[in-house]
Every structure is written in structure tokens, then in C-alpha cells.
Amino acid sequence: MLTLSGGVVVAGGAAGVLANAQAGGSGNTPARPMGHRHALAGNAKMSSKAAATPFSTKMPVPQVLKPVGRRTAYDLYEISLQTANVDILPGLKTPAITYNGSFMGPTIRAKAGRPVKVRYVNRLDKGANVHLHGAHVAPSSDGYPTDLIAAGASRVYDYPNQQLGSTLWYHDHTHHMEAEHVYKGMHGFYLIEGADEQALNLPSGAYDVPIMIRDAHFDAAGGLILDVTQPQARSTFLANGKPQPYFQVAARKYRFRLLNASIYRTFDLDLGGVEMVQIASDGGLLPEPVRRTKLKLAPAERAEIVVDFSRHPIGTKLVLSEPSGPVMRFDVNRIVPDTSTVPARLRALPPLATPARTRQFKLGVAPSKMAYAINDLSWDANRVDTTIKEGTTEIWQIYNADTADSEFGAIDHTFHLHLVQFRVLDRDGKPPLPGEEGFKDTVLVNPGETVRLQATFKGYPGRYVYHCHMQEHNVAGMMAQMEIVP
């Protein structure tokens, strides 16, 4: 075993399941734990071989997809899974794996209570699938890791949208390939818009802007490099698929839907001390706004913030950054009328149901297997790890065993649960962090920390997965299976 600087671990000279999968292997070689977030700190200034001058590119707003058909009972969309050469860095073409040929897939804006069907057409030369992250859907439309759309085939996924307004996203979930596929472009927004949101008079229309942030590493020709042994090399920050762009704003309030689509990096965001009013998390609106100047966003987490640019004169440039450097810049360049508001009350939480039981889950490296694991077991599609009666409420205690004193050092993990949204009850017995009071589907669990969650598993019997959403950990075994039974 060789431990590299920053805590990146390589065993036997192999890079584990992810590297095996990328090389075309079956993914059956032993999984190797690959690095952790703390590796970013000492190497944050490493630059990509190809880069762009910060704030030289305009940030685009993702295209809103139009339905190919409207029926009485649903809206029908079509999205293709395809390779494409995309424009990310100025003057270069980047080979990518995409939805509809764009590095950021098109945005679907759905209505709460109005079902959507999406016909996914696989134009790749291999099987792949799609997971609507945060959605309450049947197993056949959840993007189970081994339930693939064959090359050249198509499949219709059903999204009932029987949940409150929220910012979701769709991405690949192909077993052993999800990290590579998402890194290379298989990600997009899916926004459920609720009637209760409209009644609040929040910023809307052109002033409701989804922003996907992530990191990347490019070669000199503009190609994406995915080296699982050096996540710290992914030092180019992208916002809506552009490197450290600028975005022109009016001197008024904006609603920004932030998504961390990185496969590994956690962002610690600030706007130069300017107030960001958080109004929503993964599962939609919070009970009340949270005023903050810093925002931590782990992989797959979402946070909606309102920024009031009317407090700043024309010509002001506000930089959204994290400790490693700038992510993007907002340029205040005009004045427009603004009647939007951020009310003191947003969305009331329902009372917590009485839980039927409490379960314990340990996230960590299983030393005997040199693999990432949950409760010392790595992913096995033939094994059901947790059986839950449909309709019951449970408390799950999630413990991160990868501490500074463990064999491989302190490693952050994020926990994502399919099928349902959950409530964070506490962290090590203390109240949830600001912004965690609402419904969530992904939560950061720090080394040595125990996070208690409560969820009600209702609606769809069948098999689903739960896993770490640092996708290099997921690919390397940190995923398990639950079965919802009648």
C-alpha cells in the first residue's frame, strides 16, 4: 500500500474499481479507497494544463426544454444520451458524454402535481441510465445501477411530480461508470415548481436562475482528465459549464438555485461577505429564510439563495468564491423594477411521525477488503441490506468511521437516500446546521460524526439504493440496497 501526499491511497499499484471500469473492465477487481476532501487543501492552486482567464466568459443560463407532446394526463419530453464535442474552454473543443449534446443537459421545468414522461434515447455505444436525484418515483424509473437502457434503444421514465416544489437534478447512475459519466457531462436540472412558491412572490422568471457548480481538470487540448488518485488536480471551477464566468445582473433580487455537481469536491462558498438569504434546500423551501454569508455545499446538495443586488451601485462586481479561488462573478449593470419579496415564513414542516424503529449505518473503509463500505459491506446487487415495510417511518443513524485515527485518515462522506426525502434530526446530538431544517436527500457526514435522519418510506414497493454521493466512493463500493415491501 502506498499513501500519497494529501492522504490519497493507492494499493497494489491499482486505482481500483473506477479505473478498471474506465479501462473497459468488469469492475470486479477489489475496490480501493481513493483520497479524501482534505487532499484539496494543500494542492488547491494546482492548475489545469488548459485554462481560461477568470471572468472572461459569460455564464449561460441552461436551456429550458420544451415538451414534444402534451397529453391530458402528462407532458412528454425527449432527451438523447450522446457524445459531443462541447465548448467549455475558449477556442477548444472538449469531448463529452451528454444529454442532448450539451455539457449541461437541458432544464426541465415541471409543475407539482402534473406528471412528466421523459423518453430517453441512448445514442451511446454502451448501456447507460438516468437517475432523477431527489424524486419520488417507482423503481422502474429510478435509474437502478444495473437497469440500463441498451445502446441504440430508448425507454420512457415516469415522473409523477407528486411532491412539493424543489430543485432536483438528473444524472447518470450506471454501475461502476457513474463517476466518469457525470464528470464528463451527464447532468442537468429538473425543477418542480409549486403553487405555494408562486404565492410567496419570490424572484421569478428571468430572475430565477439555476447554477450548477463543479470542478474539472483539462489537458492541453481541452480534454477532461479524470485521475482518481489526484482529485486535487481538478482546479478549474465551472459554473453552468463555463470556467469562472461572469453573469450580468440587474440591481434587484435574484433567486439562484445552486447545485454542487462535483463527483468529489465540497464547496465552502462566500460572496465577499455579502448576505445570501437561503430559502430552500434539496427538498424545497425551508420553514423560514436563513441569512448567511457563507454556504457549505457538498456533492449533490442543492441550496437556493436570494441575493439583493439593489444594495450595490451599478458597476459593482461581486465574486462568489471558495478557499481555493473564485467560482464566478456577478456584475451589476442595470436598474429594473422589483416587486419580489422574501417573506418571513416560507413552507411549514409537517409534524414528525412516530418512528417504527432506529437503524445504525457506518460509512467507512473496510480494512479487510480495502474497499469503501456501508456497515463493512461493499455493494452487491444480489444482496438486500435493509428491508422496510411500505409506509413506515424510521430513524437512521449515519456514522462516519473514517476519522483521523483510522487506518486511512479522516475522510468526508455524503449520504444520499433514493425514493424519499428525509429530515435531519441532529448532528452528534446537536441541532441541524442552518439551512438543514427542511427536507433533504443528501447530507454531509464529517469524520467521526453521527447524523440522525428521519424518513417515511411510502409510495412504491421495490428495490432502491442508498450510498455516498462522493461518486468515487460510491463506485468503489460505498452503496447498499433497500427493499420496500408491502
Short mmCIF file of N, CA and C in Angstrom, two decimals, residues 109 193 197-209 252-257 277 279 285 304-309 337-343 346:
data_model
loop_
_atom_site.label_atom_id
_atom_site.label_comp_id
_atom_site.label_asym_id
_atom_site.label_seq_id
_atom_site.Cartn_x
_atom_site.Cartn_y
_atom_site.Cartn_z
N ARG A 109 -38.61 22.17 -16.53
CA ARG A 109 -39.40 22.87 -15.52
C ARG A 109 -40.77 22.22 -15.47
N GLU A 193 -41.96 23.13 -9.86
CA GLU A 193 -42.45 24.42 -9.42
C GLU A 193 -43.79 24.24 -8.71
N GLU A 197 -45.03 28.33 -3.94
CA GLU A 197 -43.92 29.23 -4.22
C GLU A 197 -44.39 30.49 -4.95
N GLN A 198 -45.28 30.30 -5.93
CA GLN A 198 -45.80 31.44 -6.68
C GLN A 198 -46.52 32.42 -5.76
N ALA A 199 -47.22 31.88 -4.78
CA ALA A 199 -47.98 32.74 -3.87
C ALA A 199 -47.08 33.58 -2.97
N LEU A 200 -45.82 33.19 -2.83
CA LEU A 200 -44.89 33.91 -1.96
C LEU A 200 -44.27 35.13 -2.62
N ASN A 201 -44.41 35.24 -3.93
CA ASN A 201 -43.85 36.37 -4.68
C ASN A 201 -42.32 36.42 -4.59
N LEU A 202 -41.70 35.25 -4.66
CA LEU A 202 -40.24 35.18 -4.73
C LEU A 202 -39.77 35.63 -6.11
N PRO A 203 -38.49 35.97 -6.27
CA PRO A 203 -37.99 36.30 -7.60
C PRO A 203 -38.28 35.16 -8.59
N SER A 204 -38.74 35.52 -9.79
CA SER A 204 -39.18 34.50 -10.73
C SER A 204 -38.80 34.90 -12.15
N GLY A 205 -39.15 34.03 -13.09
CA GLY A 205 -38.86 34.30 -14.49
C GLY A 205 -37.38 34.39 -14.74
N ALA A 206 -36.96 35.48 -15.39
CA ALA A 206 -35.54 35.66 -15.71
C ALA A 206 -34.69 35.86 -14.47
N TYR A 207 -35.32 36.07 -13.33
CA TYR A 207 -34.59 36.33 -12.08
C TYR A 207 -34.56 35.09 -11.18
N ASP A 208 -34.93 33.96 -11.74
CA ASP A 208 -34.85 32.65 -11.07
C ASP A 208 -33.88 31.81 -11.89
N VAL A 209 -32.62 31.72 -11.42
CA VAL A 209 -31.54 31.20 -12.26
C VAL A 209 -30.89 29.97 -11.62
N ARG A 252 -31.46 44.30 -8.37
CA ARG A 252 -32.71 43.81 -7.80
C ARG A 252 -32.44 42.43 -7.18
N LYS A 253 -33.49 41.78 -6.69
CA LYS A 253 -33.34 40.47 -6.06
C LYS A 253 -33.35 39.36 -7.12
N TYR A 254 -32.47 38.37 -6.90
CA TYR A 254 -32.40 37.17 -7.75
C TYR A 254 -32.53 35.92 -6.88
N ARG A 255 -33.15 34.92 -7.43
CA ARG A 255 -33.20 33.60 -6.81
C ARG A 255 -32.23 32.70 -7.58
N PHE A 256 -31.19 32.22 -6.90
CA PHE A 256 -30.20 31.34 -7.51
C PHE A 256 -30.37 29.93 -6.94
N ARG A 257 -30.54 28.96 -7.82
CA ARG A 257 -30.66 27.56 -7.41
C ARG A 257 -29.28 26.92 -7.60
N VAL A 277 -29.43 34.99 1.32
CA VAL A 277 -30.59 34.53 2.09
C VAL A 277 -31.00 33.17 1.56
N ILE A 279 -33.29 30.15 1.03
CA ILE A 279 -34.73 29.92 1.13
C ILE A 279 -35.10 28.46 0.93
N LEU A 285 -38.46 24.47 -0.22
CA LEU A 285 -38.43 25.63 0.66
C LEU A 285 -38.21 25.25 2.12
N GLU A 304 -30.96 26.98 -2.40
CA GLU A 304 -31.49 28.14 -3.12
C GLU A 304 -31.27 29.38 -2.27
N ILE A 305 -30.68 30.39 -2.89
CA ILE A 305 -30.40 31.62 -2.18
C ILE A 305 -31.01 32.80 -2.93
N VAL A 306 -31.35 33.84 -2.19
CA VAL A 306 -31.77 35.11 -2.78
C VAL A 306 -30.71 36.15 -2.45
N VAL A 307 -30.23 36.82 -3.47
CA VAL A 307 -29.25 37.90 -3.31
C VAL A 307 -29.90 39.19 -3.82
N ASP A 308 -29.84 40.23 -3.00
CA ASP A 308 -30.43 41.52 -3.35
C ASP A 308 -29.33 42.45 -3.85
N PHE A 309 -29.23 42.56 -5.18
CA PHE A 309 -28.19 43.40 -5.78
C PHE A 309 -28.56 44.88 -5.77
N PRO A 337 -37.28 47.52 -12.26
CA PRO A 337 -38.24 47.46 -11.16
C PRO A 337 -38.22 46.09 -10.50
N ASP A 338 -38.54 46.06 -9.23
CA ASP A 338 -38.54 44.80 -8.48
C ASP A 338 -39.63 44.84 -7.42
N THR A 339 -40.60 43.96 -7.57
CA THR A 339 -41.67 43.85 -6.57
C THR A 339 -41.61 42.53 -5.82
N SER A 340 -40.57 41.72 -6.07
CA SER A 340 -40.46 40.42 -5.40
C SER A 340 -40.14 40.61 -3.92
N THR A 341 -40.43 39.58 -3.14
CA THR A 341 -40.20 39.64 -1.71
C THR A 341 -39.62 38.31 -1.22
N VAL A 342 -39.08 38.33 -0.02
CA VAL A 342 -38.70 37.11 0.70
C VAL A 342 -39.44 37.14 2.02
N PRO A 343 -40.59 36.46 2.10
CA PRO A 343 -41.39 36.53 3.32
C PRO A 343 -40.72 35.84 4.50
N LEU A 346 -41.89 30.58 4.94
CA LEU A 346 -41.83 30.01 3.60
C LEU A 346 -42.72 28.77 3.45
#
